[in-house]
Amino acid sequence: MGSLKARIVSVGTALPETIRDNFYFEKYLDTSDDWITQRTGIKTRHVWENPPVDANAQLGAKAAERALTKAGITATDVDTIICATFTPDQLMPSTAADIANKLGVKGAFAFDISAACSGFVFGLTMANSLLISGQSKRVLLIGSEVISRSVDWNDRGTCLLFGDGAGAVVLELSNSEAGILSAETYVDGSLGELLKLSLWGEDDHLEMNGKSVYRHAVTLMPEQVRRAMAKAEITIDDVDLLIPHQANARIIEKVGEELGIDPSKVIVNVDKYGNTSSATIPIALEETWEAGRIKENTIIAITALGGGITAGAAIIRF
């Protein structure tokens, strides 16, 4: 038997129905399908057109319901709900509280995490700690984003990159070999200007210095994976799959190269969904699981970088 750790029991996702391909942007921006594909690897993204005021919570609740169903439990079996998001429906109540309400849960420990694209990794770290400490018995972790509400649709540097979506996982305490083996998190607030979304004032759209973000991503993401592997006492040869944050195909490729992992082990689906921020890793996790690539004892490394600048990684055995 292993030491106590949090184990991912199930995963569920939710996406808006509308799909925008690259040709959509050719109609009004100085761009093309080839230009977007070559620089980002993105072909399509899901966008919630005319979203309701509670769109984020709706997406998060739908992903959560699917994860709960797969786990064979109901929402009332959960005592903690964590929502990672940088596009909440409002400042308060939290998106997690609204999701809890939509799921019919009262009395749960529910709160949001704001770590941008690193939110799922940060949330996983928190869920692991809550379960190991005994504070929580079962955690529902959700990454949910409606980024389309936050971008300037005339800014070619951002609007092409992002999509809307949500992913959720159910975590329980395990004393087997399966579970979160290690996690690393990182924040450097001095780099906050590189990727931000202001709350007050006129600049209320997502702003990004793409070149600088790329440079930090291809350095910090591999660094966090190496630190997590060292903590878990494994090497890259022990990692069966790498699920990086799906921001950009070039970043994903470079992170894999820096780590020296076989490209066939690197999960990539940014071409279909674009960057859904905190939702990219659970969305990719579900696709990989459904494809039969995750079995007993499969070891996965996840890593992300987001506004903050935030970064993190985790090693998970299934």
PDB file of C-alpha atoms in Angstrom, residues 37 89 103 108-109 135 138 155 162 168 191 235 270 290 311:
ATOM      1  CA  THR A  37      -2.229  27.409 -38.029  1.00  0.00           C
ATOM      2  CA  ASP A  89     -19.579  35.576 -13.767  1.00  0.00           C
ATOM      3  CA  LEU A 103     -25.815  21.169  -8.413  1.00  0.00           C
ATOM      4  CA  ALA A 108     -20.056  22.546   1.099  1.00  0.00           C
ATOM      5  CA  PHE A 109     -16.682  24.268   1.302  1.00  0.00           C
ATOM      6  CA  GLN A 135     -10.362  18.648   5.974  1.00  0.00           C
ATOM      7  CA  ARG A 138     -14.295  14.239  -1.586  1.00  0.00           C
ATOM      8  CA  ASP A 155      -6.943  42.290 -31.406  1.00  0.00           C
ATOM      9  CA  PHE A 162      -8.789  31.560 -26.928  1.00  0.00           C
ATOM     10  CA  ALA A 168     -14.048  18.897 -13.875  1.00  0.00           C
ATOM     11  CA  LEU A 191       5.844  39.718 -14.489  1.00  0.00           C
ATOM     12  CA  THR A 235      12.664  10.580 -14.206  1.00  0.00           C
ATOM     13  CA  VAL A 270      -5.093  22.824 -29.035  1.00  0.00           C
ATOM     14  CA  GLU A 290     -11.677   8.114 -23.340  1.00  0.00           C
ATOM     15  CA  ALA A 311       3.257  28.205 -13.304  1.00  0.00           C
TER      16      ALA A 311
END
